Short mmCIF file of C-alpha atoms in Angstrom, two decimals:
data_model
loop_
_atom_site.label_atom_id
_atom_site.label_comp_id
_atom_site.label_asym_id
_atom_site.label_seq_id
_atom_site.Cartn_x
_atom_site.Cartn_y
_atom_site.Cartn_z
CA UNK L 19 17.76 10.31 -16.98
CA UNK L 20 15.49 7.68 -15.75
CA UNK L 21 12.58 8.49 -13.34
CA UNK L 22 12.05 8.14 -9.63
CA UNK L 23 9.44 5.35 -9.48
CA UNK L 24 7.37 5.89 -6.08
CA UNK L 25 5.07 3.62 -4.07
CA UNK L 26 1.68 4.63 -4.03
CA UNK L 27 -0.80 3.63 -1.70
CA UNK L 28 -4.82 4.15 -3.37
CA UNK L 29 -6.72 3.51 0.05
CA UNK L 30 -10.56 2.00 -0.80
CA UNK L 31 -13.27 0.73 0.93
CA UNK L 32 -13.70 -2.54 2.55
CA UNK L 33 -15.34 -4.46 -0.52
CA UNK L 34 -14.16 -2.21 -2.99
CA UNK L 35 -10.30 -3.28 -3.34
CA UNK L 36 -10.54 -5.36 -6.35
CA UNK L 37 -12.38 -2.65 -8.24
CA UNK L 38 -9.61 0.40 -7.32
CA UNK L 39 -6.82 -2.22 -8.32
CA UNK L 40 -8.68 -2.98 -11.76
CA UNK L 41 -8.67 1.37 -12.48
CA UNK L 42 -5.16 1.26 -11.89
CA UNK L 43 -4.32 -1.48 -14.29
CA UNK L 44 -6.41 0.38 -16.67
CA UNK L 45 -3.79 3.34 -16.40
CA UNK L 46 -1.20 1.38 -17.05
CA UNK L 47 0.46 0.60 -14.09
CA UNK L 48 1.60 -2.79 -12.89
CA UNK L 49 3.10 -4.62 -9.90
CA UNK L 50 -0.32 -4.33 -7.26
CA UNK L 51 -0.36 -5.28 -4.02
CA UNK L 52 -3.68 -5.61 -2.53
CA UNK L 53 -4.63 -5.66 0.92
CA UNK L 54 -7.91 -4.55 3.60
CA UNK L 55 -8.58 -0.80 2.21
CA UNK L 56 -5.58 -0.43 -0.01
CA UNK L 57 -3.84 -1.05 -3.28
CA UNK L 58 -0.22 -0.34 -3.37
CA UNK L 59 1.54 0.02 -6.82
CA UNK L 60 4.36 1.34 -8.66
CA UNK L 61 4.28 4.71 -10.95
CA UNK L 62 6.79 7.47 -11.66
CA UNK L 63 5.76 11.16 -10.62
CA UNK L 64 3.59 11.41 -13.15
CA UNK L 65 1.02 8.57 -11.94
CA UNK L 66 0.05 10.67 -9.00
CA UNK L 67 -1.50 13.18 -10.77
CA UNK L 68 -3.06 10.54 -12.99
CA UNK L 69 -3.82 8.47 -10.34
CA UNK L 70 -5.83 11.13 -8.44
CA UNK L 71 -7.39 12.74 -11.68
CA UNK L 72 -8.82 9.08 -12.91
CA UNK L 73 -9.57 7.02 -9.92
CA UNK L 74 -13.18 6.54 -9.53
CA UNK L 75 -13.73 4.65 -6.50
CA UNK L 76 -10.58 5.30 -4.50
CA UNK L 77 -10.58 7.22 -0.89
CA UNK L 78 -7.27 8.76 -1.37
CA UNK L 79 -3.70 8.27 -2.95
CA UNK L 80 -0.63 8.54 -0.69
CA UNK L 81 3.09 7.98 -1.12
CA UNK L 82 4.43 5.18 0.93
CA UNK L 83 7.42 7.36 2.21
CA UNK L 84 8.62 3.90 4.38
CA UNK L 85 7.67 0.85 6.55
CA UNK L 86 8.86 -1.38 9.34
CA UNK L 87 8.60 -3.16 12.10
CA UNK L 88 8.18 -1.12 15.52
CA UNK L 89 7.75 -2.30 18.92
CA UNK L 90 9.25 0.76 20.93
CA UNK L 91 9.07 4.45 21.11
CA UNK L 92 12.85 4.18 20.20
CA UNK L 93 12.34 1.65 16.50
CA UNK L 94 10.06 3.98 15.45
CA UNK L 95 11.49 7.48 16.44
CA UNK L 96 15.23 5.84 14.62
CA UNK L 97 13.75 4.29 11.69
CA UNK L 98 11.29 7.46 10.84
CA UNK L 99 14.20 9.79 11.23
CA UNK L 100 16.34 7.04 8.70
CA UNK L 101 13.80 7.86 5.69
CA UNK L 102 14.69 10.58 3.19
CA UNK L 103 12.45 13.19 4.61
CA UNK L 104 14.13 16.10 2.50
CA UNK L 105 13.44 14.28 -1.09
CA UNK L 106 9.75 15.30 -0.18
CA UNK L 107 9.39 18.06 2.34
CA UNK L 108 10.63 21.45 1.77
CA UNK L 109 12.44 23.56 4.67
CA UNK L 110 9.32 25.26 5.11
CA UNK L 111 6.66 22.28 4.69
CA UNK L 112 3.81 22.50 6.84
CA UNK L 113 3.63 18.65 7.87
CA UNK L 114 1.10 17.66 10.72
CA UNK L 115 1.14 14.45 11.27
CA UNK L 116 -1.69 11.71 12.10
CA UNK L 117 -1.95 8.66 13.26
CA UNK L 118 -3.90 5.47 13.87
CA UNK L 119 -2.54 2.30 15.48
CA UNK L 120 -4.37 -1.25 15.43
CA UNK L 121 -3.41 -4.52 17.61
CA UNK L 122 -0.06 -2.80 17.83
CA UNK L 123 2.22 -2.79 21.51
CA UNK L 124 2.45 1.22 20.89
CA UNK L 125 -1.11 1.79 20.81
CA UNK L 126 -1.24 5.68 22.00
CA UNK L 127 -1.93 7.14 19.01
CA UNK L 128 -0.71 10.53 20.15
CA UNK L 129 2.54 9.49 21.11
CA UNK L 130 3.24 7.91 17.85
CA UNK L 131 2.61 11.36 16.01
CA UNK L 132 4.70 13.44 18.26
CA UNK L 133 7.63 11.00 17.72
CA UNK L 134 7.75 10.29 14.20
CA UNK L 135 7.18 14.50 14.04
CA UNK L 136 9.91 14.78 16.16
CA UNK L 137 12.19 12.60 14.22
CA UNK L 138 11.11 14.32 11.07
CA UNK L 139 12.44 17.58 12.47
CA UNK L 140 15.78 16.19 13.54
CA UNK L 141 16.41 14.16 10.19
CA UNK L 142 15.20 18.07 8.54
CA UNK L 143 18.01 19.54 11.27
CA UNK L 144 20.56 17.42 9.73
CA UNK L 145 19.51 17.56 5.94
CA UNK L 146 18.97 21.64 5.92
CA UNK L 147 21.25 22.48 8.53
CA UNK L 148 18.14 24.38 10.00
CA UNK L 149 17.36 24.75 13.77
CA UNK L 150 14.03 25.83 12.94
CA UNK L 151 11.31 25.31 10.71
CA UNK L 152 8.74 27.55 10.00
CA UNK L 153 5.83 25.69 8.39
CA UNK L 154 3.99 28.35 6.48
CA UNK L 155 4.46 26.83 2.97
CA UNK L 156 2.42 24.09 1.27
CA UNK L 157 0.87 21.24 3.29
CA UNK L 158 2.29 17.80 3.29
CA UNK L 159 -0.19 15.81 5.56
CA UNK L 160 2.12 12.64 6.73
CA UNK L 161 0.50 9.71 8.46
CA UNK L 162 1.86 7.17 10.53
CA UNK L 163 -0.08 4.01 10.69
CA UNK L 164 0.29 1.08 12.68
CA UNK L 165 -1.09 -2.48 12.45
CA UNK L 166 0.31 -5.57 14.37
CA UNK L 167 3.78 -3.46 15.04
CA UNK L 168 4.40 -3.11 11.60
CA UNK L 169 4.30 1.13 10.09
CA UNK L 170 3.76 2.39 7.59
CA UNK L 171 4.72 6.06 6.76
CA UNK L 172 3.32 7.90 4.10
CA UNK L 173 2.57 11.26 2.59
CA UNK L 174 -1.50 11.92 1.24
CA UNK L 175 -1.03 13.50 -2.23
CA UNK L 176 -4.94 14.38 -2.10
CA UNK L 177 -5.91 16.51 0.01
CA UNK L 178 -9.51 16.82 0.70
CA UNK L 179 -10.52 12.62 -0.15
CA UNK L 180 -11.28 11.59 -3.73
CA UNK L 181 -14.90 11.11 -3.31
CA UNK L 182 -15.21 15.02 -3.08
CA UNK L 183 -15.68 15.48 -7.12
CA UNK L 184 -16.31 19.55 -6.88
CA UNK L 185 -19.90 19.29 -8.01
CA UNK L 186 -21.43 18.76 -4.61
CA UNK L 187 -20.13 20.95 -2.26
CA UNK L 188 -23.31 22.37 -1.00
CA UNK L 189 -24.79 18.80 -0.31
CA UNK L 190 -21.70 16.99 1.11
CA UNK L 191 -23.33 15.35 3.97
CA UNK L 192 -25.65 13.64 1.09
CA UNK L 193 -25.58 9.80 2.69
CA UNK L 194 -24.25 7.60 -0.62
CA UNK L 195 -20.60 8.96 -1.09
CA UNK L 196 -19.58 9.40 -4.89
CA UNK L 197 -16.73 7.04 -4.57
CA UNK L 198 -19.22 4.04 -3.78
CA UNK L 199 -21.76 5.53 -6.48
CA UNK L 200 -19.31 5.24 -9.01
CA UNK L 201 -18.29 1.48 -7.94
CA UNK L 202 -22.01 0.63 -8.11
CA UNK L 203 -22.08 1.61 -11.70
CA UNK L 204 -18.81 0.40 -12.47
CA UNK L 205 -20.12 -3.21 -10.65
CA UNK L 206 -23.11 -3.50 -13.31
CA UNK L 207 -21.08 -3.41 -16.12
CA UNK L 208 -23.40 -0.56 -17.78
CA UNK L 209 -22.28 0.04 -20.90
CA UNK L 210 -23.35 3.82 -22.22
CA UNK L 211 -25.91 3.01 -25.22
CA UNK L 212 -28.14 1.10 -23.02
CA UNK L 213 -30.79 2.83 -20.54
CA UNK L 214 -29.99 3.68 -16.93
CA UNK L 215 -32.17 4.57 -14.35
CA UNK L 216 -32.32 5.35 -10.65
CA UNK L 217 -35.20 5.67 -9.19
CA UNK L 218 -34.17 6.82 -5.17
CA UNK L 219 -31.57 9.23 -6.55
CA UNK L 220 -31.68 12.07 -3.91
CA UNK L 221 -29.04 14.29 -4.87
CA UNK L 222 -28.08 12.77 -8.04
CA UNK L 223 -25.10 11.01 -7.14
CA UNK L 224 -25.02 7.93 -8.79
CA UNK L 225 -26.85 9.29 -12.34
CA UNK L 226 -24.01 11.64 -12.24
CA UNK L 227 -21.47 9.39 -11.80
CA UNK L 228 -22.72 6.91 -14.40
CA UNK L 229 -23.04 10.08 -17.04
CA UNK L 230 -18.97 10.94 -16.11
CA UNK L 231 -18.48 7.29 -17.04
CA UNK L 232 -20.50 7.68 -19.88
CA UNK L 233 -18.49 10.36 -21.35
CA UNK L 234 -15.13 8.81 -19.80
CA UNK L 235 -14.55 12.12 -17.85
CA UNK L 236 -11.92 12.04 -15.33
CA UNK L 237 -13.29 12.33 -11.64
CA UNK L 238 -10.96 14.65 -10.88
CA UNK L 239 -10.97 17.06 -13.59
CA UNK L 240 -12.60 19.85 -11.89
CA UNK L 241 -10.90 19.71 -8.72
CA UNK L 242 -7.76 20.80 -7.02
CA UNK L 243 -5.68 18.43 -5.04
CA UNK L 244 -2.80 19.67 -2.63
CA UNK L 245 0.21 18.11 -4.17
CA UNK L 246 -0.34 20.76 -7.11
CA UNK L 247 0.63 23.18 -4.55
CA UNK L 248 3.90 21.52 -3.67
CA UNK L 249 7.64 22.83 -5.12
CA UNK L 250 8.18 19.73 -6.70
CA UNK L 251 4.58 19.10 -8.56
CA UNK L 252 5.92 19.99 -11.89
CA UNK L 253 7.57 16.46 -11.78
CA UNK L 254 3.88 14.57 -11.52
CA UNK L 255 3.13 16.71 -14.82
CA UNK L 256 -0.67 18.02 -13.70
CA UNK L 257 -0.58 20.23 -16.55
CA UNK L 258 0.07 17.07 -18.96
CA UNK L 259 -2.24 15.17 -17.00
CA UNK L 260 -5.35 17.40 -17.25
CA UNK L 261 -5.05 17.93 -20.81
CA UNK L 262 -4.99 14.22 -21.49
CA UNK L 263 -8.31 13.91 -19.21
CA UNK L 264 -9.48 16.98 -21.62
CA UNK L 265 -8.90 14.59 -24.35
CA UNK L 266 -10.22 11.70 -23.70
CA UNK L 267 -13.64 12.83 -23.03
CA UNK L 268 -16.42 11.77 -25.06
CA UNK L 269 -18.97 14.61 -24.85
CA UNK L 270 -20.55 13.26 -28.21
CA UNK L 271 -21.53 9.80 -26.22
CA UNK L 272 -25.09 10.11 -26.60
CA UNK L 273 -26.93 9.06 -22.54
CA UNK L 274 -30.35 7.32 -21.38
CA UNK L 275 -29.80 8.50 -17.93
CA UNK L 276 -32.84 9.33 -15.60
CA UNK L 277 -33.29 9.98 -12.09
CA UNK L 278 -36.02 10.20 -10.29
CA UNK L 279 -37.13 11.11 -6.77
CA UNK L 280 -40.28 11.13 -4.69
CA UNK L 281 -39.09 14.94 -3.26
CA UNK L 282 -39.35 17.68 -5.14
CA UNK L 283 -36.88 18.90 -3.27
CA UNK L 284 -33.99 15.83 -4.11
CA UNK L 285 -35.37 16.84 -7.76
CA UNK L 286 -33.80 20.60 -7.49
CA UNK L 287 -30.59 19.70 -5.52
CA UNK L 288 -29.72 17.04 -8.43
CA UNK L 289 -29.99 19.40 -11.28
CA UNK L 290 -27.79 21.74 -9.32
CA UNK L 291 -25.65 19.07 -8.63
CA UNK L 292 -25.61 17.65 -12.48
CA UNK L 293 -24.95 21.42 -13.79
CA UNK L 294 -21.84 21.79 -11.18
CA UNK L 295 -20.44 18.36 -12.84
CA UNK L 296 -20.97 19.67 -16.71
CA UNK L 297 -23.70 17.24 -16.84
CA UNK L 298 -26.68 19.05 -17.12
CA UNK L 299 -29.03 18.22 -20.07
CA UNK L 300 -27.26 14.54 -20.34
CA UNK L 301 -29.89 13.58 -17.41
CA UNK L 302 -33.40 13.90 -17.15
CA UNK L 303 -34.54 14.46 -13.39
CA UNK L 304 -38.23 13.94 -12.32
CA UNK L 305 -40.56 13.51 -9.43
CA UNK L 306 -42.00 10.07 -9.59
CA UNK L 307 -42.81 7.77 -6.88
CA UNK L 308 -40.74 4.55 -7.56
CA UNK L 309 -44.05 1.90 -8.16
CA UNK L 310 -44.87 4.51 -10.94
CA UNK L 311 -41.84 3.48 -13.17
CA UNK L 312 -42.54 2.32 -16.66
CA UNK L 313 -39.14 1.51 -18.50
CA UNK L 314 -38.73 2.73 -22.18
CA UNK L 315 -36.22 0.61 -24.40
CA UNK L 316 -34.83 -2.70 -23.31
CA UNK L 317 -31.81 -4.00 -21.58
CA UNK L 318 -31.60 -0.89 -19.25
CA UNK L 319 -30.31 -1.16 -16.01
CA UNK L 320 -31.67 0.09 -12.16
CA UNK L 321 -29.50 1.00 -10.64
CA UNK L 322 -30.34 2.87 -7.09
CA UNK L 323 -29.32 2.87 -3.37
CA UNK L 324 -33.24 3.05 -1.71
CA UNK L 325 -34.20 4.02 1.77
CA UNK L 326 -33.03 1.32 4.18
CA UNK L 327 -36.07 1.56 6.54
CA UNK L 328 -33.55 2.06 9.55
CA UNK L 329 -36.07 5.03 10.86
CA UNK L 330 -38.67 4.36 13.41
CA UNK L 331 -42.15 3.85 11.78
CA UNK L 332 -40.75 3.57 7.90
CA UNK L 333 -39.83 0.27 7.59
CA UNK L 334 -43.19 -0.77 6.46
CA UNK L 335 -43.40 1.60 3.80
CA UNK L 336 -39.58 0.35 2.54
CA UNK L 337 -40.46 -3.11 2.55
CA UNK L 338 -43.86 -2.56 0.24
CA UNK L 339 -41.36 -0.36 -2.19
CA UNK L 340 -39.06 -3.69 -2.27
CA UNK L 341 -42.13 -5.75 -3.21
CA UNK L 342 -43.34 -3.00 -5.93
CA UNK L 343 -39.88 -2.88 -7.04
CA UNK L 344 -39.67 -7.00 -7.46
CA UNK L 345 -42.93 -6.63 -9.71
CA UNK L 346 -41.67 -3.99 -11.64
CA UNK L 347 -38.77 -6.67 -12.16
CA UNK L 348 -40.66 -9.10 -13.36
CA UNK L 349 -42.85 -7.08 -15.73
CA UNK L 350 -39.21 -5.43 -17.11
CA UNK L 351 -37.43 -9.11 -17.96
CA UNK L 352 -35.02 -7.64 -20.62
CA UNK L 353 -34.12 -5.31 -17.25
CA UNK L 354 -31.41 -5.24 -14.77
CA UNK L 355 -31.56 -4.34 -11.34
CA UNK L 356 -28.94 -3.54 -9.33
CA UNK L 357 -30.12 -2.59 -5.22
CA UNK L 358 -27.68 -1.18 -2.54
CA UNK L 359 -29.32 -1.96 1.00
CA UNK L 360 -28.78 -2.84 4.55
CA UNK L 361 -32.22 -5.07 4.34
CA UNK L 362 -31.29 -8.56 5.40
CA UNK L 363 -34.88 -9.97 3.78
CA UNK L 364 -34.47 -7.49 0.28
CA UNK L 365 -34.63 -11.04 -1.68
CA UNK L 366 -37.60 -12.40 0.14
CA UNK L 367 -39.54 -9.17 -0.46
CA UNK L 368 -38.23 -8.47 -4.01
CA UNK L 369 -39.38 -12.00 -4.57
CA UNK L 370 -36.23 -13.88 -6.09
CA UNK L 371 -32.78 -14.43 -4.75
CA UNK L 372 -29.98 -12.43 -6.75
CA UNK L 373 -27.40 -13.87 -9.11
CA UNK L 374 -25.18 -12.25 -7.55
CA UNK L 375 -24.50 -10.51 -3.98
CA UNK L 376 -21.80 -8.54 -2.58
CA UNK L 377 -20.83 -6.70 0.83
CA UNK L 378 -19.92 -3.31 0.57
CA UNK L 379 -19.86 -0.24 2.91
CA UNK L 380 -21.87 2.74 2.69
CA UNK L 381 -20.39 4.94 5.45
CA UNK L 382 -20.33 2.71 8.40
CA UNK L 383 -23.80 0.95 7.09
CA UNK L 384 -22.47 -3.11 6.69
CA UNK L 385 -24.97 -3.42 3.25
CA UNK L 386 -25.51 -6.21 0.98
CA UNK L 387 -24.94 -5.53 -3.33
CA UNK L 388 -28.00 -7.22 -4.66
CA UNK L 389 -27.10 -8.08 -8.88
CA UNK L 390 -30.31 -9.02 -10.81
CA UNK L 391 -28.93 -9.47 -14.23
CA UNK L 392 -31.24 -9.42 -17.10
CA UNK L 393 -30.43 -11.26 -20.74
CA UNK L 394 -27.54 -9.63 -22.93
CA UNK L 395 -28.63 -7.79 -25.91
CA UNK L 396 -28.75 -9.67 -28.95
CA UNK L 397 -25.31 -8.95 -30.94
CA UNK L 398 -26.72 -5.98 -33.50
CA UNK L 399 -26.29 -7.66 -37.42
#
């Protein structure tokens, strides 16, 4: 019997589309559609359990249960309550439903969740020959989404958002998410035998991340996600699915990772943070002040997300650690550096433009990508 292929939706950052559509073509999966903050593509059951387990720089995965054009209260209550609700929810689902609606005629947001709720219930009515519904089983958070009259109606598979990797749940409100860490390692092209170094790393985020890509460990692996709760998860195959991220890891990759922070206190929370992810001993964590750093071995990478100087009275102080950053630079040649900030004049005080710049997000913070690529390694003989 062949498999129900679904249409997942693998939401990203603005910026960050191109990268979350390249992870997905590395698991196989084909027929992408990319648009602003998404990547739709095609995968049996399965591939939502691998999709969530493996994707790196991804904000969530949902299922896209439907979409269509709707210009009245009436298009959208008849066409939600024409999907197959019942393939998905169970009779005693709990399904809240949000919404969001952009340059669309039915802009009240509110009013576009109670209907599409409303004509989930009455296409539930018809399929379970239920009056009522009780909602105390598993959570199925649906979301109706409107841009230029055109929703889309889907189902989030995640849960809490992919960025939240279990090893930092005492320091969530850390600024640089994990999702965007992991892109700005992913962006340098690091490979694992070379040196990497970040020397603003504050909770640890990004060595982290680079030392799960090291030793290709899943993001996900020691998480939960809801759809593991739901009746019909045995059909993604999570058991399957963690065991293959269990076997793909590489936990004899040797690492050159170091972070280092000017608080002692960053210092402790990243240890923590790296024993929480199974990391700990694969990074070295010290206090150092960043105009202190002398690089060992050559064609390492910096890679770090620094203060942006957006405080009152610090901006001084950041722009001095550009400048003692760009002469580091040029003392390191062999070097890469790779700088996440909202700075408009970084290159000016670094002291050379970048080969290569690119806007990304960091929360709601519009920052610039700054690439300073050193030589490649000569090919070993």
């Amino acid at each position: 019997m062949t498999q129900p292929t679904y249409t997942l939706i693998a939401t990203a950052t603005m910026g960050l589309e191109a990268l979350v559509a390249k992870e997905i073509k590395a698991l196989g999966y084909r027929h992408l559609r990319t648009e602003n903050g998404r990547v739709e593509f095609e995968a049996p059951a399965e591939g939502i359990a691998r999709a969530n387990l493996w994707l790196r720089t991804a904000g969530r995965v949902k299922i896209k249960i439907g979409a269509f054009t709707a210009e009245t209260f009436d298009e959208l209550f008849e066409q939600t309550k024409a999907l197959p609700w019942e393939q998905f929810l169970p009779e005693n689902a709990e399904f809240p439903v949000s919404g969001r609606s952009v340059k669309s005629t039915l802009f009240s947001v509110s009013d576009c969740q109670a209907i599409v709720k409303k004509a989930v219930v009455e296409r539930l009515k018809q399929s379970y020959q239920s009056e009522w519904f009780p909602e105390n089983g598993s959570l199925f958070k649906l979301e109706v989404a409107l841009h230029k009259d055109e929703a889309v109606l889907s189902l989030d598979t995640s849960g809490a958002g992919l960025n939240q990797r279990g090893y930092r749940e005492t320091h969530a409100q850390a600024p640089l998410k994990e999702t965007l860490a992991a892109a700005m390692v992913m962006l340098a092209n690091w490979h694992p035998d070379r040196p990497l170094v970040d020397l603003f790393c504050g909770s640890g985020t990004i060595p982290i991340e680079a030392a799960m890509i090291g030793q290709n460990m899943a993001p996900g692996v020691n998480r939960s996600f809801v759809s593991e709760t739901w009746p019909w998860a045995e059909t993604m195959q999570w058991q399957a699915a963690r065991q293959e991220a269990e076997d793909l890891i590489r936990d004899d990759q040797p690492l050159m990772i170091t972070g280092t922070d000017l608080n002692p206190k960053a210092i402790e929370v990243a240890e923590e943070n790296a024993k929480e992810a199974g990391m700990y001993g694969l990074i070295t964590f010290k206090q150092m002040a960043a105009r202190d750093f002398k690089p060992k071995g050559e064609y390492g990478a910096v890679i770090s997300n620094p203060p942006y100087g957006e405080r009152i009275g610090e901006m001084e102080e950041v722009e001095e650690m550009y400048r003692a950053l760009g002469r580091i630079a040029r003392d390191t040649p062999t070097w890469s550096y790779y700088v996440l900030t909202s700075h408009e004049r970084f290159e000016s005080l670094f002291g050379r433009q970048a080969t290569k710049r690119r806007k990304l997000y960091n929360g709601n913070i519009k920052t610039d990508y700054y690439q300073y690529w050193g030589p490649r390694p000569p090919r070993p003989s």
